[in-house]
Short mmCIF file of C-alpha atoms in Angstrom, two decimals:
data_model
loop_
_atom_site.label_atom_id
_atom_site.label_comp_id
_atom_site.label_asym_id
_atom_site.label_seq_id
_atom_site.Cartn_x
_atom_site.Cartn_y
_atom_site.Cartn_z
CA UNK A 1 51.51 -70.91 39.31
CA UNK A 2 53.34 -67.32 41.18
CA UNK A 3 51.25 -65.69 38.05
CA UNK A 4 47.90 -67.58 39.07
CA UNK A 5 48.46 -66.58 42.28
CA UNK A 6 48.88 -63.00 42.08
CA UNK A 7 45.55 -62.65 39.99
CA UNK A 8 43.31 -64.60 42.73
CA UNK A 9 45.11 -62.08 45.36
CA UNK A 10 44.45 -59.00 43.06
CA UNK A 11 41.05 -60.95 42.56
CA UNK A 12 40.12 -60.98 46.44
CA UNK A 13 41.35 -57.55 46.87
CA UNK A 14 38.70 -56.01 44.73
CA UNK A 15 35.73 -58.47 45.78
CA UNK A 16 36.60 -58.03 49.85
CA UNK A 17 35.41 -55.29 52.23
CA UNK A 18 36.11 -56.03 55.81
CA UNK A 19 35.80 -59.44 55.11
CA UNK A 20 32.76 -58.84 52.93
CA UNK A 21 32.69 -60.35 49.31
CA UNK A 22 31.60 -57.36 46.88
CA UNK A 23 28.69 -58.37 44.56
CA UNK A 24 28.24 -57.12 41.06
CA UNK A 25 24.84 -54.86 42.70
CA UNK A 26 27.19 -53.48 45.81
CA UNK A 27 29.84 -52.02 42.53
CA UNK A 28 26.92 -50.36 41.31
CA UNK A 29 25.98 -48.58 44.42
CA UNK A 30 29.01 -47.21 44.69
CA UNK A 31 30.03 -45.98 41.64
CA UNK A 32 26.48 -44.19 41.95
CA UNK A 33 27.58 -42.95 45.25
CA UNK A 34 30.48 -41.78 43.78
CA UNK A 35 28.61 -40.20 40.38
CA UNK A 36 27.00 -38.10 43.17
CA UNK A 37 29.87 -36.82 44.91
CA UNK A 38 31.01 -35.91 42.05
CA UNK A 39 27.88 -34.10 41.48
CA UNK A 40 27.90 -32.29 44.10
CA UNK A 41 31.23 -31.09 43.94
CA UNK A 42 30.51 -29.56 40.73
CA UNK A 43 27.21 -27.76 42.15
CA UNK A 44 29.61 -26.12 44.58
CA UNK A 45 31.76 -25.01 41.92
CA UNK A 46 29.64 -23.61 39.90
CA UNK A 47 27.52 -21.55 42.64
CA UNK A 48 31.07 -20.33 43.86
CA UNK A 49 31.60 -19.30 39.69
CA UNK A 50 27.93 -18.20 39.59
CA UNK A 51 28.40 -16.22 42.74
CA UNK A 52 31.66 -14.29 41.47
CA UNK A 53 30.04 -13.39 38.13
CA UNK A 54 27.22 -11.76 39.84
CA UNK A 55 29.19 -9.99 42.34
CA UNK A 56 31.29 -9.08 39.23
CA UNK A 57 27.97 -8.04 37.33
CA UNK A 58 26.27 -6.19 40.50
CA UNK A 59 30.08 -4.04 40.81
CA UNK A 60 30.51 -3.42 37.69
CA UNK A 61 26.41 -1.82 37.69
CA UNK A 62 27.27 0.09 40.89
CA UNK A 63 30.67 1.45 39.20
CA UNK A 64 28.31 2.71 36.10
CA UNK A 65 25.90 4.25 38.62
CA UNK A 66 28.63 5.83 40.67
CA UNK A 67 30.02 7.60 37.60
CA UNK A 68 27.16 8.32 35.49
CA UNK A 69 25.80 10.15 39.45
CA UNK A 70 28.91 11.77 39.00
CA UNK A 71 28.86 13.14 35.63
CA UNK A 72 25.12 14.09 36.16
CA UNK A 73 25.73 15.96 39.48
CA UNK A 74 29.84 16.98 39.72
CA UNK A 75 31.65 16.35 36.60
CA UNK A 76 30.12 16.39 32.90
CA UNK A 77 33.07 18.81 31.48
CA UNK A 78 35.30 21.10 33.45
CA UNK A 79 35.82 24.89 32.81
CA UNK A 80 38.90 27.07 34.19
CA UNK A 81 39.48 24.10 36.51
CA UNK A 82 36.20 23.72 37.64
CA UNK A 83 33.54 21.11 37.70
CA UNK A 84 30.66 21.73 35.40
CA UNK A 85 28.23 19.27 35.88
CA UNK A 86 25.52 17.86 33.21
CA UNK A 87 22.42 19.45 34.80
CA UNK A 88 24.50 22.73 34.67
CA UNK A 89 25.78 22.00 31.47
CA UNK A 90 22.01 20.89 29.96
CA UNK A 91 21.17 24.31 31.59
CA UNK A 92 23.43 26.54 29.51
CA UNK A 93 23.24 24.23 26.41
CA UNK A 94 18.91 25.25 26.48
CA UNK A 95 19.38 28.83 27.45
CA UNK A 96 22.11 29.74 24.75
CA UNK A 97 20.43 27.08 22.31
CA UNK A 98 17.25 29.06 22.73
CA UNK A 99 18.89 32.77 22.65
CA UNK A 100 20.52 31.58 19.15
CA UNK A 101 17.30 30.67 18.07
CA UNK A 102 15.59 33.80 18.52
CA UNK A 103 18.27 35.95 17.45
CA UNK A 104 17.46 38.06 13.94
CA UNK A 105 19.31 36.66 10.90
CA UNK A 106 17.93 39.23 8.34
CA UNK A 107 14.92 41.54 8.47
CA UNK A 108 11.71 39.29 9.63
CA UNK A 109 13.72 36.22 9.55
CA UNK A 110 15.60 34.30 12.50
CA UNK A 111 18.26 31.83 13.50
CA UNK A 112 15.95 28.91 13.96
CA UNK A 113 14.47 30.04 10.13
CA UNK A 114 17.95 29.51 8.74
CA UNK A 115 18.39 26.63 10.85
CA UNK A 116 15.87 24.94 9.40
CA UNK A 117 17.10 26.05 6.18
CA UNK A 118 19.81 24.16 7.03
CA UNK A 119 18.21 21.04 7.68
CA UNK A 120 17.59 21.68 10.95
CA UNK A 121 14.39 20.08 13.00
CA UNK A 122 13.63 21.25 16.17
CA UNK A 123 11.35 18.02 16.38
CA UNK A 124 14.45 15.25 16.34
CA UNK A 125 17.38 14.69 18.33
CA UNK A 126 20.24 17.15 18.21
CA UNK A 127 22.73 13.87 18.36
CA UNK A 128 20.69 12.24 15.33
CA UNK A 129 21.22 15.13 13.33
CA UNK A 130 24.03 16.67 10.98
CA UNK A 131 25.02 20.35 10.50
CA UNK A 132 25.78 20.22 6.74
CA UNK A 133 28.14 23.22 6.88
CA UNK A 134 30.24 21.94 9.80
CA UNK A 135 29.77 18.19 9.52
CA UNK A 136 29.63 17.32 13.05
CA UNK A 137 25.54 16.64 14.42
CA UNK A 138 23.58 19.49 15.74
CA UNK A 139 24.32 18.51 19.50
CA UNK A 140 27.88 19.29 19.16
CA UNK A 141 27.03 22.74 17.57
CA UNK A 142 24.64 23.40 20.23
CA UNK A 143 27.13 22.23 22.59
CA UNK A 144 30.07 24.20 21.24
CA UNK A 145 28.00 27.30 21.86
CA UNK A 146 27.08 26.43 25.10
CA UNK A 147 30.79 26.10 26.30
CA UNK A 148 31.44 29.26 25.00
CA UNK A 149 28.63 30.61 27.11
CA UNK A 150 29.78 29.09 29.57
CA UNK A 151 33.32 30.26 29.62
CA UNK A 152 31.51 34.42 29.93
CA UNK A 153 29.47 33.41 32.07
CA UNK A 154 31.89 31.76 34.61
CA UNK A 155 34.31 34.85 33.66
CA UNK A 156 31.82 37.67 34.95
CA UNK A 157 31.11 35.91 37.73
CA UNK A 158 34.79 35.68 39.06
CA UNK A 159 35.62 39.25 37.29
CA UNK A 160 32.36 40.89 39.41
CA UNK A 161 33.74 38.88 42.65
CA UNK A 162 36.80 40.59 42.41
CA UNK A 163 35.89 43.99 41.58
CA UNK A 164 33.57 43.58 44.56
CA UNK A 165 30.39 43.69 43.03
CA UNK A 166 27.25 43.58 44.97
CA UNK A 167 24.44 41.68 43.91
CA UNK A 168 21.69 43.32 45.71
CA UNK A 169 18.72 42.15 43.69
CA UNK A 170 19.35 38.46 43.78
CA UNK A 171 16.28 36.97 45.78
CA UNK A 172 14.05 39.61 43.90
CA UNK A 173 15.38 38.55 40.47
CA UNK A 174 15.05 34.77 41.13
CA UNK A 175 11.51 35.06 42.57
CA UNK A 176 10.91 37.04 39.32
CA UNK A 177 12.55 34.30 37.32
CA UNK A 178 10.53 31.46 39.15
CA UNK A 179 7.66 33.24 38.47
CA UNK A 180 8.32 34.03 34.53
CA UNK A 181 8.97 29.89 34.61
CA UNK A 182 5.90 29.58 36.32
CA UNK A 183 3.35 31.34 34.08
CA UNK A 184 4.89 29.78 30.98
CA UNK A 185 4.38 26.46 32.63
CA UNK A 186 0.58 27.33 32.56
CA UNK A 187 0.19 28.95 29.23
CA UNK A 188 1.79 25.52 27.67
CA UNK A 189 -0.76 23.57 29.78
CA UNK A 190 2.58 21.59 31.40
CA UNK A 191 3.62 21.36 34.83
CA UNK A 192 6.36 23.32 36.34
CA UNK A 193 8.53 19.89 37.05
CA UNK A 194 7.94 19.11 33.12
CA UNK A 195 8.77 22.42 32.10
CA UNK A 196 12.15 22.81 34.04
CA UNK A 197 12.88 19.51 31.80
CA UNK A 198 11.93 20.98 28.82
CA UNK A 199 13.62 24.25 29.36
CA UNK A 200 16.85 23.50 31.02
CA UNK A 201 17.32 19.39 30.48
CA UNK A 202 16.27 15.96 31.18
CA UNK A 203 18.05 16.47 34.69
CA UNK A 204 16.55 19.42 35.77
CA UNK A 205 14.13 20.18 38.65
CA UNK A 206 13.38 23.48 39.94
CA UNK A 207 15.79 23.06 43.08
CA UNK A 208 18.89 21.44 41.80
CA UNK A 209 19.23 24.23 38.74
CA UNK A 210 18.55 26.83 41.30
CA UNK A 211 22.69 27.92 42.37
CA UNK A 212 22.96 27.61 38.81
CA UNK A 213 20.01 29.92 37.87
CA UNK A 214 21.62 32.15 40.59
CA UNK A 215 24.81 32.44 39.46
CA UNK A 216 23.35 33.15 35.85
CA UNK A 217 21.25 35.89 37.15
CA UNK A 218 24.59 37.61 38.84
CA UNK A 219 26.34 37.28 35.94
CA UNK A 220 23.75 39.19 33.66
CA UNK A 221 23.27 41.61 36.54
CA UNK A 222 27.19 41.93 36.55
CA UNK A 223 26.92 42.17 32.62
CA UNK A 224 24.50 44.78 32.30
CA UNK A 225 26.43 46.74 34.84
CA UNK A 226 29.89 46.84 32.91
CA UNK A 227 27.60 47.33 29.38
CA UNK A 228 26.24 50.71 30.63
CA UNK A 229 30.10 51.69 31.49
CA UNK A 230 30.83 50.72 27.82
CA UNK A 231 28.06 53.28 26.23
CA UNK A 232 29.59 54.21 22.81
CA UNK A 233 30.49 58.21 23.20
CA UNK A 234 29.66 60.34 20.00
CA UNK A 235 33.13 60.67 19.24
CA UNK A 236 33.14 56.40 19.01
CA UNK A 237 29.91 56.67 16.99
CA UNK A 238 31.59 58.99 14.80
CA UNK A 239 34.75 56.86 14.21
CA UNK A 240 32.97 53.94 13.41
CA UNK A 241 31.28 55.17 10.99
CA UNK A 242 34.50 56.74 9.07
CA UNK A 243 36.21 53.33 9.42
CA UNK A 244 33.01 52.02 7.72
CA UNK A 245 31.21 53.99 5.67
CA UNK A 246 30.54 51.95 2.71
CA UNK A 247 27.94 50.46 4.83
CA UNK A 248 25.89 53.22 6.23
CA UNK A 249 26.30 56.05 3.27
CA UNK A 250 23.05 55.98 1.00
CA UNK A 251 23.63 57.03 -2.32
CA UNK A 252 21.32 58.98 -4.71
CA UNK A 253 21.70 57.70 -8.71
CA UNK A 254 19.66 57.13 -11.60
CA UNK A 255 19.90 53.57 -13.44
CA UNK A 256 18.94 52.01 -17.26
CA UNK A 257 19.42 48.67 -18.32
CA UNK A 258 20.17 47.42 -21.41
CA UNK A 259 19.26 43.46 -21.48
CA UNK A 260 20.74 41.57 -24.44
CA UNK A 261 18.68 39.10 -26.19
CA UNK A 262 20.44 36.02 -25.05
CA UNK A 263 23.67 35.84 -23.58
CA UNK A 264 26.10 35.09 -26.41
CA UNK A 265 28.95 36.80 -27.48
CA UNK A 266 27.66 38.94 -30.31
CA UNK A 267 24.27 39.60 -28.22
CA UNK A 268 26.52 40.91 -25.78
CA UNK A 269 28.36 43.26 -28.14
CA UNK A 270 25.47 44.41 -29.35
CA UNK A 271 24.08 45.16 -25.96
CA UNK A 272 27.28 47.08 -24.46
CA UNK A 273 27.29 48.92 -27.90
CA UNK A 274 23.98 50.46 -26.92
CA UNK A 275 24.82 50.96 -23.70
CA UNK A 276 28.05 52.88 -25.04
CA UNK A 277 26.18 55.25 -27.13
CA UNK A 278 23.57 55.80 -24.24
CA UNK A 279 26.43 57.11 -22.10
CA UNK A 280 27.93 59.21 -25.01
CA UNK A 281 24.52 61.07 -25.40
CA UNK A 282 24.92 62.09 -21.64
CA UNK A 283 25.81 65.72 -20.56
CA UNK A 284 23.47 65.88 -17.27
CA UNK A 285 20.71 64.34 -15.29
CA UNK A 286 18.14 65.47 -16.96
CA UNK A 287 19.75 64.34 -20.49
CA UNK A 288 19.76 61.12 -18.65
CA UNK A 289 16.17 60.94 -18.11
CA UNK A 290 15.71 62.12 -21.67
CA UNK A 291 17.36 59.03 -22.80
CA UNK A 292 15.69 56.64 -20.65
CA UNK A 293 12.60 57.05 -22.46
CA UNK A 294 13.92 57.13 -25.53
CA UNK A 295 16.02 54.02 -24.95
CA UNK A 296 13.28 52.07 -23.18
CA UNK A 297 11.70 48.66 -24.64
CA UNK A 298 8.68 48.62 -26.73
CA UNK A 299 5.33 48.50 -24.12
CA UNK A 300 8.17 49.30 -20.86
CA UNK A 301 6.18 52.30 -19.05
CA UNK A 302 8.62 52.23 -16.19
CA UNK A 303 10.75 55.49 -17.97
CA UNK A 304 7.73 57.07 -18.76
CA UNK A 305 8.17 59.52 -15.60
CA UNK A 306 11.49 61.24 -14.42
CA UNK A 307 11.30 59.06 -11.47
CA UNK A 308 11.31 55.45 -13.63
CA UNK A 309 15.31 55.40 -13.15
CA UNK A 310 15.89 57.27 -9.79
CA UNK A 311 17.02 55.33 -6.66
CA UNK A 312 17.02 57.33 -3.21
CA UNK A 313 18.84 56.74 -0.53
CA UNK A 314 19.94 53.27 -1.50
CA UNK A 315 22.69 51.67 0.91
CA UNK A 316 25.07 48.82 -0.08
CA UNK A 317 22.64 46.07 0.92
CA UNK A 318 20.56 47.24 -1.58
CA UNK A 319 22.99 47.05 -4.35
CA UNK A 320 24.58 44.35 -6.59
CA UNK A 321 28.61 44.14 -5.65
CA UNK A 322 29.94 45.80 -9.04
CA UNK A 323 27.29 48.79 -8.67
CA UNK A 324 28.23 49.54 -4.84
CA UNK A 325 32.04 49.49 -5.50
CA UNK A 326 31.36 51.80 -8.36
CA UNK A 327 28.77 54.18 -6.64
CA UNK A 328 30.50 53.97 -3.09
CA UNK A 329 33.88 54.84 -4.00
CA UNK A 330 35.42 58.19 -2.59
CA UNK A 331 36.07 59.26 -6.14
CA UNK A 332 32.56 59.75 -6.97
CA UNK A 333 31.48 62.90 -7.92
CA UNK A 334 28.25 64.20 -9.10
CA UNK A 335 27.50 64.05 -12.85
CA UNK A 336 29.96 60.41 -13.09
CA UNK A 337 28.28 58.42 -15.73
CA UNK A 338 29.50 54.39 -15.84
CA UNK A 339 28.59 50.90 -17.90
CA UNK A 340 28.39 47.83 -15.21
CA UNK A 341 28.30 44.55 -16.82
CA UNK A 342 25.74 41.90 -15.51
CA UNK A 343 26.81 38.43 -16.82
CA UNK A 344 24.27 36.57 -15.23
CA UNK A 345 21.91 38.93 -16.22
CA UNK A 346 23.09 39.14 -19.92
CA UNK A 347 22.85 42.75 -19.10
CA UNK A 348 24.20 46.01 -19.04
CA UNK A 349 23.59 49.10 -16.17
CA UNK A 350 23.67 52.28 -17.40
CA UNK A 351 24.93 54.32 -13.70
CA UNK A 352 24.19 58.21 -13.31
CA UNK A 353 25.82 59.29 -10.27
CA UNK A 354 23.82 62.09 -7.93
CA UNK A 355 24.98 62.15 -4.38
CA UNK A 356 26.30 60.00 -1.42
CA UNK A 357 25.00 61.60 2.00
CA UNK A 358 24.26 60.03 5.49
CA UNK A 359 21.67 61.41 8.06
CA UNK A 360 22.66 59.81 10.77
CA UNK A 361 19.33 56.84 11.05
CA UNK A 362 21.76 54.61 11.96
CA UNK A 363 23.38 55.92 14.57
CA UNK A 364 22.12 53.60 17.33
CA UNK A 365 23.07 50.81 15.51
CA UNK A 366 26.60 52.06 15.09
CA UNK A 367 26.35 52.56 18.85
CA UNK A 368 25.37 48.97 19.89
CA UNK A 369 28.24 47.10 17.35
CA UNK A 370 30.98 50.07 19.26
CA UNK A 371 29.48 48.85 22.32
CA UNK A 372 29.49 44.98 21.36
CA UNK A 373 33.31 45.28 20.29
CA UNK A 374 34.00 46.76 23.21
CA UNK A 375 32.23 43.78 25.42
CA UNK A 376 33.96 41.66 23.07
CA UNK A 377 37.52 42.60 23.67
CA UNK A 378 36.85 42.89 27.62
CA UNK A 379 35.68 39.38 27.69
CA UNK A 380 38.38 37.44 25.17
CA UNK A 381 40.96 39.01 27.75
CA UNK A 382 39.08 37.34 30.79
CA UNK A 383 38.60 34.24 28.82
CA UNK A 384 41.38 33.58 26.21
CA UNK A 385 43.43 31.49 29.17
CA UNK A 386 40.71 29.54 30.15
CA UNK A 387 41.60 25.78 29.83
CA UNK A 388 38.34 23.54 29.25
CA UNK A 389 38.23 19.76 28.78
CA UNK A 390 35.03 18.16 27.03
CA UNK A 391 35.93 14.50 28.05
CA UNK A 392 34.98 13.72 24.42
CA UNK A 393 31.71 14.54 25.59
CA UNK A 394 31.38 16.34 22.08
#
């Protein structure tokens, strides 16, 4: 009976509201009122999520715009404790890019030839690209240069501010510059906002590279200024060329070659045999000459003349290593008769020394490298305590 009891009570209790007896329809309305509730509740949780992830998202956008702003206008790498920012950077990267470029390698040929020699193209990305002799990609190269460029550059400009150098000609210089950028805007059918890019980087426009463009100018102005101080004096020019000349003497000699047949052992023999009794037969030049023709190949007219073996003026580029060792040394002396093996020749050179003179062509060269040591030395000293971070940059 108490059990009865208690389940009518617990009965009433869940079918009275108020008095009101709850039908099976009225427990469906609520639990759907409550379904929504609960709903609802989640909406407002998940806009208040929602809401945080975007805020999250839109900061975390505004923190990447706020430093890559930064890098492109204050702080790409730093230099001597300075800010150099990419549009300067991108600046001196082109300019020292493009003065590599044009810079003579050998004879007719340039930097950019043996650059694309290399593997080099000018017509893909530096960054996609690898520099087969130093394994790292072409923009790191580039860039490497650049910082060193860099480093003079910010180096004159402090060394002329101290010694109290005045840059007079600025204005007229830049107005000469802008106009140089101008006309080379028009030949190459561009505009002078798309040439900027293409000249000094992605970031450039004609008024935010212009303190940089200024400084540059001062720097060269500043460089040109201690160069002319640094003139190589005749006594330099004349040192130099003591303390190196193996490269600037041009030697006079006469030359016959004896090719073996192939270039095995007893071909070989055979071959430096001759070339032994050739030297035997020798008493002067024109003994030399006699047996030149004598000793020449069936159909080879070359001998035929007294000028078939005779080299003039003949420097050490011009020479094979074992011949200019021989022909260059100090113990030379008229008259010297030598055999010079060729291996990869399978051949022999018959040498008949004349003279070793020099007439002074080359002075001017050996002027400029006595004046590009000098520039050398003066700037390490400004620049070997500069401290540079990269920021991995490259």
């Amino acid at each position: 009976m108490a059990g009865n009891n208690a389940n009518k009570s617990i009965n009433n209790s869940q079918n009275t509201n108020n008095g009101k007896v709850m039908t099976k329809y009225d427990r469906k309305v609520a639990k759907r009122k409550e379904e929504e509730k609960r709903l609802q509740r989640e909406k407002i949780i998940f806009r208040a999520v929602t809401a945080g992830i975007i805020a999250g998202i839109l900061i975390a956008a505004v923190v990447i715009c706020s430093m890559r702003y930064y890098k492109i206008h204050n702080r790409f790498i730093s230099v001597d404790g300075d800010n150099i920012s990419q549009i300067e950077f991108d600046m001196y990267y082109n300019v020292s890019k493009n003065a590599a470029m044009s810079q003579s390698f050998y004879g007719n040929t340039t930097m950019a030839d043996y650059y694309s020699y290399m593997g080099y193209k000018s017509s893909e990305n530096d960054k996609s690209q690898t520099n087969s002799q130093t394994g790292k990609t072409w923009y790191e190269y580039f860039a490497d240069n650049a910082l060193t460029t860099i480093k003079e550059y910010k180096a004159l400009i402090k060394d002329a501010d101290n010694s109290g150098f005045d840059y007079t000609t600025g204005d007229d210089d830049y107005a000469d510059f802008t106009k140089q950028i101008s006309d080379a805007a028009s030949e190459s059918g561009k505009s002078v906002a798309d040439y900027y890019k293409q000249s000094f980087g992605q970031y450039a426009t004609e008024k935010n590279v212009k303190k940089y463009v200024m400084e540059y100018l001062k720097a060269n102005a500043y460089q040109s200024k201690l160069t002319e101080n640094m003139t190589a004096t005749d006594d330099e020019v004349k040192e130099y060329y003591d303390e190196h000349k193996d490269t600037y003497d041009q030697v006079d000699y006469r030359e016959f070659t004896i090719t073996a047949i192939d270039s095995t052992d007893g071909e070989m023999q055979q071959a430096k045999a001759k070339a032994d009794e050739f030297v035997a037969g020798v008493s002067d030049e024109k003994s030399f000459i006699e047996l030149c023709k004598r000793n020449a190949a069936d159909g080879e007219t070359k001998y035929d003349t007294d000028e078939g073996s005779l080299h003039s003026k003949i420097t050490s580029t011009g020479m094979d290593k074992g011949t200019s060792e021989w022909l260059l040394s100090d113990e030379r002396k008229s008259g010297d008769v030598t055999v010079i093996e060729n291996t990869s020749s399978h051949c022999y050179y018959i040498l008949y020394f004349i003279n070793k003179s020099y007439d002074g062509s080359k002075d001017e060269t050996i002027a400029s490298n006595v004046l590009n040591e000098k520039y050398s030395a003066y700037i390490t000293k400004l620049t070997e305590n500069m401290q540079t971070n990269t920021y991995n940059r490259f």
